[in-house]
mmCIF file of C-alpha atoms in Angstrom:
data_model
loop_
_atom_site.group_PDB
_atom_site.id
_atom_site.type_symbol
_atom_site.label_atom_id
_atom_site.label_comp_id
_atom_site.label_asym_id
_atom_site.label_seq_id
_atom_site.Cartn_x
_atom_site.Cartn_y
_atom_site.Cartn_z
ATOM 1 C CA MET A 1 -24.870 137.298 34.747
ATOM 2 C CA THR A 2 -22.617 138.761 37.453
ATOM 3 C CA ARG A 3 -19.240 140.290 36.746
ATOM 4 C CA VAL A 4 -17.508 137.337 38.358
ATOM 5 C CA ALA A 5 -19.416 134.871 36.200
ATOM 6 C CA ALA A 6 -18.786 136.920 33.012
ATOM 7 C CA LEU A 7 -15.056 137.279 33.673
ATOM 8 C CA THR A 8 -14.800 133.591 34.605
ATOM 9 C CA ALA A 9 -16.571 132.584 31.383
ATOM 10 C CA VAL A 10 -14.168 134.723 29.321
ATOM 11 C CA GLY A 11 -11.229 133.188 31.173
ATOM 12 C CA VAL A 12 -12.502 129.651 30.552
ATOM 13 C CA VAL A 13 -12.879 130.300 26.817
ATOM 14 C CA LEU A 14 -9.391 131.817 26.566
ATOM 15 C CA LEU A 15 -7.881 129.049 28.679
ATOM 16 C CA GLY A 16 -9.539 126.405 26.511
ATOM 17 C CA THR A 17 -8.098 128.112 23.425
ATOM 18 C CA ALA A 18 -4.630 128.191 24.969
ATOM 19 C CA ILE A 19 -4.833 124.486 25.869
ATOM 20 C CA VAL A 20 -5.908 123.556 22.322
ATOM 21 C CA LEU A 21 -2.990 125.563 20.903
ATOM 22 C CA GLU A 22 -0.589 123.928 23.370
ATOM 23 C CA LEU A 23 -1.764 120.424 22.489
ATOM 24 C CA GLY A 24 -1.497 121.196 18.784
ATOM 25 C CA GLY A 25 1.989 122.662 19.164
ATOM 26 C CA LEU A 26 1.062 125.537 16.835
ATOM 27 C CA ALA A 27 1.168 129.342 17.123
ATOM 28 C CA PRO A 28 3.062 129.734 20.397
ATOM 29 C CA ARG A 29 2.577 133.518 20.235
ATOM 30 C CA ALA A 30 -1.204 133.124 20.060
ATOM 31 C CA GLU A 31 -0.979 130.574 22.845
ATOM 32 C CA LEU A 32 1.040 133.065 24.920
ATOM 33 C CA TRP A 33 -1.536 135.819 24.506
ATOM 34 C CA ALA A 34 -4.473 133.488 25.100
ATOM 35 C CA GLY A 35 -2.906 132.140 28.292
ATOM 36 C CA ALA A 36 -1.952 135.602 29.549
ATOM 37 C CA ALA A 37 -5.413 136.983 28.764
ATOM 38 C CA ALA A 38 -7.073 134.002 30.499
ATOM 39 C CA GLY A 39 -4.939 134.552 33.598
ATOM 40 C CA GLY A 40 -5.835 138.247 33.572
ATOM 41 C CA ALA A 41 -9.545 137.454 33.301
ATOM 42 C CA PHE A 42 -9.366 135.043 36.236
ATOM 43 C CA LEU A 43 -7.434 137.558 38.369
ATOM 44 C CA LEU A 44 -9.980 140.280 37.556
ATOM 45 C CA ALA A 45 -12.753 137.880 38.576
ATOM 46 C CA LEU A 46 -10.810 137.203 41.770
ATOM 47 C CA ALA A 47 -10.647 140.932 42.509
ATOM 48 C CA VAL A 48 -14.438 141.345 42.353
ATOM 49 C CA SER A 49 -15.390 137.930 43.755
ATOM 50 C CA PRO A 50 -17.061 137.510 47.165
ATOM 51 C CA ARG A 51 -14.851 136.590 50.100
ATOM 52 C CA ARG A 52 -15.602 132.902 49.821
ATOM 53 C CA SER A 53 -12.459 130.815 49.972
ATOM 54 C CA ALA A 54 -13.751 128.036 47.723
ATOM 55 C CA VAL A 55 -14.507 130.462 44.836
ATOM 56 C CA ARG A 56 -11.199 132.270 45.269
ATOM 57 C CA ALA A 57 -9.295 128.976 45.338
ATOM 58 C CA ARG A 58 -10.812 127.841 42.035
ATOM 59 C CA LEU A 59 -10.014 131.196 40.390
ATOM 60 C CA LEU A 60 -6.430 131.074 41.679
ATOM 61 C CA VAL A 61 -5.947 127.537 40.365
ATOM 62 C CA ALA A 62 -7.328 128.542 36.973
ATOM 63 C CA ALA A 63 -5.103 131.640 36.889
ATOM 64 C CA GLY A 64 -2.083 129.504 37.781
ATOM 65 C CA ILE A 65 -2.818 127.023 34.974
ATOM 66 C CA ALA A 66 -3.242 129.882 32.483
ATOM 67 C CA ALA A 67 0.017 131.488 33.606
ATOM 68 C CA LEU A 68 1.836 128.162 33.355
ATOM 69 C CA ILE A 69 0.625 127.709 29.781
ATOM 70 C CA ALA A 70 1.704 131.271 28.946
ATOM 71 C CA VAL A 71 5.207 130.638 30.318
ATOM 72 C CA ALA A 72 5.436 127.389 28.337
ATOM 73 C CA ALA A 73 4.406 129.226 25.165
ATOM 74 C CA LEU A 74 6.985 131.937 25.805
ATOM 75 C CA TRP A 75 9.670 129.295 26.259
ATOM 76 C CA GLN A 76 8.655 127.542 23.028
ATOM 77 C CA GLY A 77 8.593 130.832 21.130
ATOM 78 C CA ARG A 78 12.229 131.591 21.884
ATOM 79 C CA ARG A 79 14.692 130.739 19.138
ATOM 80 C CA ARG A 80 17.260 129.690 21.701
ATOM 81 C CA PRO A 81 16.914 128.714 25.380
ATOM 82 C CA ALA A 82 16.368 131.680 27.699
ATOM 83 C CA PRO A 83 16.787 130.630 31.338
ATOM 84 C CA GLU A 84 15.422 133.977 32.526
ATOM 85 C CA VAL A 85 12.001 132.886 31.279
ATOM 86 C CA LEU A 86 11.993 130.257 34.024
ATOM 87 C CA LEU A 87 11.927 133.076 36.575
ATOM 88 C CA LEU A 88 8.323 133.609 35.537
ATOM 89 C CA LEU A 89 7.547 130.297 37.181
ATOM 90 C CA ILE A 90 7.997 132.001 40.558
ATOM 91 C CA PRO A 91 4.725 133.984 40.395
ATOM 92 C CA VAL A 92 3.052 130.875 38.965
ATOM 93 C CA ALA A 93 4.188 128.910 42.016
ATOM 94 C CA LEU A 94 2.928 131.712 44.249
ATOM 95 C CA LEU A 95 -0.473 131.496 42.579
ATOM 96 C CA PHE A 96 -0.691 127.771 43.261
ATOM 97 C CA ALA A 97 0.554 128.239 46.841
ATOM 98 C CA THR A 98 -2.088 130.911 47.455
ATOM 99 C CA ALA A 99 -4.694 128.587 45.930
ATOM 100 C CA GLY A 100 -3.623 125.866 48.354
ATOM 101 C CA LEU A 101 -4.076 128.233 51.295
ATOM 102 C CA ALA A 102 -7.474 129.248 49.963
ATOM 103 C CA LEU A 103 -8.496 125.590 49.635
ATOM 104 C CA ARG A 104 -7.415 124.982 53.211
ATOM 105 C CA GLU A 105 -9.421 127.995 54.372
ATOM 106 C CA ALA A 106 -12.414 126.725 52.399
ATOM 107 C CA ALA A 107 -12.157 123.363 54.166
ATOM 108 C CA LEU A 108 -12.004 125.145 57.518
ATOM 109 C CA GLU A 109 -15.048 127.228 56.583
ATOM 110 C CA ARG A 110 -16.990 124.086 55.671
ATOM 111 C CA ARG A 111 -15.974 122.487 58.962
ATOM 112 C CA ARG A 112 -17.009 125.575 60.941
ATOM 113 C CA ALA A 113 -20.348 125.690 59.120
ATOM 114 C CA ARG A 114 -20.909 121.980 59.780
ATOM 115 C CA LEU A 115 -20.089 122.429 63.460
ATOM 116 C CA ARG A 116 -22.405 125.438 63.719
ATOM 117 C CA GLU A 117 -25.209 123.403 62.151
ATOM 118 C CA ALA A 118 -24.521 120.420 64.410
ATOM 119 C CA GLY A 119 -24.292 122.630 67.492
ATOM 120 C CA SER A 120 -27.557 124.363 66.666
ATOM 121 C CA ARG A 121 -29.281 121.027 66.066
ATOM 122 C CA LEU A 122 -27.963 119.450 69.264
ATOM 123 C CA ASP A 123 -28.765 122.553 71.339
ATOM 124 C CA GLY A 124 -32.300 122.549 69.949
ATOM 125 C CA ALA A 125 -32.744 118.873 70.771
ATOM 126 C CA GLU A 126 -31.369 119.414 74.285
ATOM 127 C CA ALA A 127 -33.706 122.362 74.849
ATOM 128 C CA GLU A 128 -36.641 120.247 73.703
ATOM 129 C CA ARG A 129 -35.628 117.431 76.040
ATOM 130 C CA ARG A 130 -35.354 119.916 78.913
ATOM 131 C CA ARG A 131 -38.785 121.339 78.178
ATOM 132 C CA TRP A 132 -40.453 117.917 78.021
ATOM 133 C CA ALA A 133 -38.660 116.717 81.148
ATOM 134 C CA ARG A 134 -39.833 119.803 83.036
ATOM 135 C CA GLU A 135 -43.411 119.393 81.868
ATOM 136 C CA LEU A 136 -43.479 115.690 82.703
ATOM 137 C CA HIS A 137 -41.994 116.353 86.126
ATOM 138 C CA ASP A 138 -44.138 119.370 87.016
ATOM 139 C CA ASP A 139 -47.417 118.153 85.537
ATOM 140 C CA THR A 140 -47.753 114.456 84.758
ATOM 141 C CA LEU A 141 -45.586 113.138 87.594
ATOM 142 C CA GLN A 142 -47.237 115.365 90.172
ATOM 143 C CA GLU A 143 -50.703 114.326 88.996
ATOM 144 C CA LEU A 144 -49.781 110.641 89.244
ATOM 145 C CA ALA A 145 -48.457 111.252 92.752
ATOM 146 C CA ALA A 146 -51.728 112.935 93.641
ATOM 147 C CA VAL A 147 -53.668 109.953 92.279
ATOM 148 C CA GLN A 148 -51.569 107.639 94.417
ATOM 149 C CA VAL A 149 -52.316 109.731 97.501
ATOM 150 C CA LEU A 150 -56.054 109.652 96.733
ATOM 151 C CA LEU A 151 -55.947 105.883 96.305
ATOM 152 C CA ALA A 152 -54.162 105.513 99.616
ATOM 153 C CA ALA A 153 -56.849 107.632 101.272
ATOM 154 C CA ALA A 154 -59.605 105.565 99.674
ATOM 155 C CA GLY A 155 -58.912 102.669 101.980
ATOM 156 C CA GLY A 156 -58.137 99.010 101.427
ATOM 157 C CA GLY A 157 -59.445 96.480 98.988
ATOM 158 C CA PRO A 158 -57.689 94.369 96.335
ATOM 159 C CA ALA A 159 -58.722 96.651 93.472
ATOM 160 C CA VAL A 160 -57.449 99.781 95.193
ATOM 161 C CA GLY A 161 -54.216 98.070 96.180
ATOM 162 C CA GLU A 162 -53.621 96.872 92.645
ATOM 163 C CA ALA A 163 -54.353 100.351 91.289
ATOM 164 C CA ARG A 164 -51.827 101.848 93.713
ATOM 165 C CA GLU A 165 -49.174 99.377 92.533
ATOM 166 C CA ILE A 166 -49.866 100.226 88.900
ATOM 167 C CA VAL A 167 -49.634 103.948 89.588
ATOM 168 C CA GLY A 168 -46.453 103.402 91.591
ATOM 169 C CA ARG A 169 -44.832 101.509 88.715
ATOM 170 C CA GLN A 170 -45.833 104.232 86.277
ATOM 171 C CA ILE A 171 -44.324 106.864 88.562
ATOM 172 C CA GLN A 172 -41.024 104.975 88.644
ATOM 173 C CA SER A 173 -41.052 104.506 84.867
ATOM 174 C CA LEU A 174 -41.801 108.180 84.366
ATOM 175 C CA ARG A 175 -38.972 109.186 86.681
ATOM 176 C CA ARG A 176 -36.550 107.015 84.688
ATOM 177 C CA LEU A 177 -37.812 108.570 81.450
ATOM 178 C CA ILE A 178 -37.335 112.075 82.840
ATOM 179 C CA ALA A 179 -33.811 111.157 83.942
ATOM 180 C CA GLN A 180 -33.021 109.908 80.437
ATOM 181 C CA MET A 181 -34.439 113.023 78.801
ATOM 182 C CA ARG A 182 -32.806 115.556 81.126
ATOM 183 C CA PRO A 183 -31.264 114.398 84.410
ATOM 184 C CA LEU A 184 -32.158 116.786 87.216
ATOM 185 C CA ALA A 185 -28.825 116.049 88.896
ATOM 186 C CA LEU A 186 -26.939 117.466 85.913
ATOM 187 C CA ASP A 187 -28.428 120.922 86.381
ATOM 188 C CA ALA A 188 -28.538 120.868 90.167
ATOM 189 C CA LEU A 189 -25.370 119.007 91.206
ATOM 190 C CA GLY A 190 -23.141 118.759 88.138
ATOM 191 C CA LEU A 191 -21.701 116.070 85.892
ATOM 192 C CA ALA A 192 -20.226 113.783 88.566
ATOM 193 C CA ALA A 193 -23.563 113.402 90.373
ATOM 194 C CA ALA A 194 -25.390 112.951 87.053
ATOM 195 C CA LEU A 195 -23.046 110.110 86.053
ATOM 196 C CA GLU A 196 -23.577 108.439 89.426
ATOM 197 C CA ASP A 197 -27.319 108.727 88.866
ATOM 198 C CA LEU A 198 -26.986 107.377 85.317
ATOM 199 C CA ALA A 199 -25.108 104.316 86.583
ATOM 200 C CA ARG A 200 -27.645 103.745 89.359
ATOM 201 C CA ASN A 201 -30.532 103.798 86.893
ATOM 202 C CA ALA A 202 -28.718 101.335 84.615
ATOM 203 C CA ARG A 203 -28.145 98.971 87.539
ATOM 204 C CA ASP A 204 -31.785 99.142 88.593
ATOM 205 C CA ARG A 205 -33.233 98.917 85.097
ATOM 206 C CA ASP A 206 -30.914 96.454 83.353
ATOM 207 C CA GLY A 207 -29.286 94.554 86.204
ATOM 208 C CA VAL A 208 -25.785 95.381 84.940
ATOM 209 C CA ASP A 209 -22.928 95.970 87.364
ATOM 210 C CA VAL A 210 -21.921 99.572 86.639
ATOM 211 C CA GLU A 211 -18.970 100.983 88.565
ATOM 212 C CA VAL A 212 -18.348 104.730 88.704
ATOM 213 C CA ALA A 213 -15.105 106.515 89.593
ATOM 214 C CA VAL A 214 -15.571 110.257 89.168
ATOM 215 C CA ASP A 215 -14.159 111.655 92.408
ATOM 216 C CA GLY A 216 -11.436 113.582 90.588
ATOM 217 C CA LEU A 217 -13.757 115.145 88.007
ATOM 218 C CA PRO A 218 -13.620 118.972 88.027
ATOM 219 C CA ARG A 219 -16.616 121.128 87.174
ATOM 220 C CA LEU A 220 -16.973 122.023 83.499
ATOM 221 C CA PRO A 221 -19.019 124.648 81.644
ATOM 222 C CA PRO A 222 -22.725 123.649 81.506
ATOM 223 C CA GLY A 223 -22.691 122.962 77.764
ATOM 224 C CA ALA A 224 -19.589 120.790 78.092
ATOM 225 C CA GLU A 225 -21.090 118.822 80.984
ATOM 226 C CA THR A 226 -24.215 118.159 78.934
ATOM 227 C CA ALA A 227 -22.170 116.959 75.937
ATOM 228 C CA VAL A 228 -20.000 114.674 78.086
ATOM 229 C CA TYR A 229 -23.081 113.260 79.814
ATOM 230 C CA ARG A 230 -24.728 112.438 76.467
ATOM 231 C CA ILE A 231 -21.564 110.737 75.200
ATOM 232 C CA VAL A 232 -21.299 108.614 78.344
ATOM 233 C CA GLN A 233 -25.026 107.872 78.181
ATOM 234 C CA GLU A 234 -24.734 106.602 74.618
ATOM 235 C CA ALA A 235 -21.621 104.564 75.452
ATOM 236 C CA LEU A 236 -23.350 103.010 78.466
ATOM 237 C CA THR A 237 -26.454 102.221 76.419
ATOM 238 C CA ASN A 238 -24.292 100.499 73.799
ATOM 239 C CA ALA A 239 -22.429 98.506 76.465
ATOM 240 C CA VAL A 240 -25.658 97.325 78.109
ATOM 241 C CA ARG A 241 -27.482 96.454 74.888
ATOM 242 C CA HIS A 242 -24.765 95.139 72.594
ATOM 243 C CA ALA A 243 -21.534 94.333 74.440
ATOM 244 C CA GLY A 244 -22.813 91.102 75.948
ATOM 245 C CA GLY A 245 -20.888 91.577 79.174
ATOM 246 C CA GLY A 246 -21.963 91.941 82.761
ATOM 247 C CA ARG A 247 -19.832 94.813 83.988
ATOM 248 C CA VAL A 248 -19.286 98.412 82.907
ATOM 249 C CA ARG A 249 -16.912 100.922 84.455
ATOM 250 C CA ILE A 250 -17.199 104.699 84.058
ATOM 251 C CA GLU A 251 -14.146 106.797 84.926
ATOM 252 C CA ALA A 252 -13.667 110.560 84.747
ATOM 253 C CA ALA A 253 -10.809 112.613 86.141
ATOM 254 C CA ALA A 254 -8.344 115.377 85.371
ATOM 255 C CA HIS A 255 -5.708 114.214 82.900
ATOM 256 C CA GLY A 256 -2.845 116.095 81.246
ATOM 257 C CA GLY A 257 -4.323 119.504 81.967
ATOM 258 C CA GLY A 258 -7.733 118.483 80.628
ATOM 259 C CA VAL A 259 -10.208 115.754 81.502
ATOM 260 C CA ARG A 260 -10.280 112.097 80.425
ATOM 261 C CA VAL A 261 -13.523 110.123 80.454
ATOM 262 C CA LEU A 262 -13.535 106.340 79.998
ATOM 263 C CA VAL A 263 -16.395 103.867 79.573
ATOM 264 C CA ARG A 264 -15.227 100.251 79.599
ATOM 265 C CA ASP A 265 -17.156 97.005 79.325
ATOM 266 C CA ASP A 266 -16.048 93.381 79.628
ATOM 267 C CA GLY A 267 -18.141 92.032 76.765
ATOM 268 C CA PRO A 268 -16.872 89.942 73.853
ATOM 269 C CA GLY A 269 -18.743 92.027 71.266
ATOM 270 C CA GLU A 270 -17.135 93.792 68.330
ATOM 271 C CA PRO A 271 -15.828 97.266 69.219
ATOM 272 C CA ALA A 272 -18.399 99.940 68.319
ATOM 273 C CA GLY A 273 -20.635 97.235 66.858
ATOM 274 C CA GLY A 274 -23.735 98.543 68.557
ATOM 275 C CA PHE A 275 -23.087 102.077 67.400
ATOM 276 C CA ALA A 276 -23.056 101.056 63.746
ATOM 277 C CA ALA A 277 -26.752 100.188 63.839
ATOM 278 C CA GLY A 278 -27.801 103.807 64.380
ATOM 279 C CA HIS A 279 -26.589 107.349 64.697
ATOM 280 C CA GLY A 280 -25.134 106.923 68.179
ATOM 281 C CA LEU A 281 -21.489 107.070 67.143
ATOM 282 C CA LEU A 282 -22.132 109.991 64.780
ATOM 283 C CA GLY A 283 -23.777 111.954 67.579
ATOM 284 C CA MET A 284 -20.908 111.161 69.926
ATOM 285 C CA ARG A 285 -18.346 112.319 67.385
ATOM 286 C CA GLU A 286 -20.284 115.522 66.686
ATOM 287 C CA ARG A 287 -20.451 116.372 70.381
ATOM 288 C CA ALA A 288 -16.748 115.595 70.841
ATOM 289 C CA GLU A 289 -15.807 117.736 67.860
ATOM 290 C CA LEU A 290 -17.879 120.637 69.186
ATOM 291 C CA LEU A 291 -15.927 120.395 72.435
ATOM 292 C CA GLY A 292 -12.599 120.254 70.613
ATOM 293 C CA ALA A 293 -12.112 116.856 72.232
ATOM 294 C CA GLU A 294 -10.661 113.585 70.962
ATOM 295 C CA LEU A 295 -12.935 110.531 70.898
ATOM 296 C CA PHE A 296 -11.741 106.958 70.553
ATOM 297 C CA VAL A 297 -14.013 103.915 70.328
ATOM 298 C CA GLY A 298 -12.337 100.535 70.003
ATOM 299 C CA ALA A 299 -11.022 97.406 71.639
ATOM 300 C CA ASP A 300 -9.733 97.662 75.193
ATOM 301 C CA ASP A 301 -6.371 96.111 76.024
ATOM 302 C CA ALA A 302 -8.018 94.235 78.882
ATOM 303 C CA GLY A 303 -10.790 92.937 76.625
ATOM 304 C CA GLY A 304 -14.163 94.345 75.741
ATOM 305 C CA THR A 305 -14.747 97.820 74.335
ATOM 306 C CA VAL A 306 -13.528 101.178 75.565
ATOM 307 C CA VAL A 307 -14.856 104.643 74.783
ATOM 308 C CA ARG A 308 -12.251 107.284 75.588
ATOM 309 C CA LEU A 309 -12.957 111.021 75.543
ATOM 310 C CA ASP A 310 -10.105 113.490 76.085
ATOM 311 C CA LEU A 311 -11.235 117.044 76.776
ATOM 312 C CA PRO A 312 -8.836 119.952 76.095
ATOM 313 C CA PRO A 313 -7.425 122.015 78.986
ATOM 314 C CA GLN A 314 -9.382 125.152 78.052
ATOM 315 C CA LEU A 315 -12.633 123.477 79.159
ATOM 316 C CA THR A 316 -11.468 122.924 82.729
#
């Protein structure tokens, strides 16, 4: 048993004794000493505890409760009211205030740990997508193109012509898959060109009218551009598959010192309804939180659903 655990156990036993004495209304002097000793044990445990805010917060709360019981016992033990005893409530209040700060720091630590885990997971997935996209482009796609060239050189004939058409369709499908996994335009030309390419692929593949207005979009750090692209990609996928409309508009421009990105559709579907079926909305929120951005998914004033992403100024 560690020193922290031993001191905490002693404090718990003494605090339990003090509470029993308080509830019974007997032996206020014993209650005073039990409460004071419990508070001392918790503070000693705090002194040797690791720098983890959650542990320190619990010890501070326990010490505050013990001190409060000790002050109550001291007040009860007086033969006549002694207002100066109430001054002892000041350090008790300070203990609880410090515990509140420690709890807040613990919540921030949990949030930072969650964001680190999410960032690591998303970066790993993005790296894997990039690797597969590169291999498919450099190997499989090139080999299919070579097969198509060989078929063209083989001459005419219905069978050869049909084989060329099949290979051609597979090349187009593979190019769309590569674009979904890791758009080449994102690395080579930036986010604006990648969003234009994303809209073009959606028009060709799904027959949806996708408008893009990204002329005022400034360049962002590579990681931020990737995150924004994935959020827009998920929003566009949801609009095409679940919104039930025929038109989608993607907008991105400087706004209020940062950048605002909008994806609107004209469908009658429930806002965010398509996201609820999977982890799309969770992934979007994780990426937005990693950017320090604000994400809103809901009903648009003009009808349909809107996805709004507001990036902070420090990213531009």
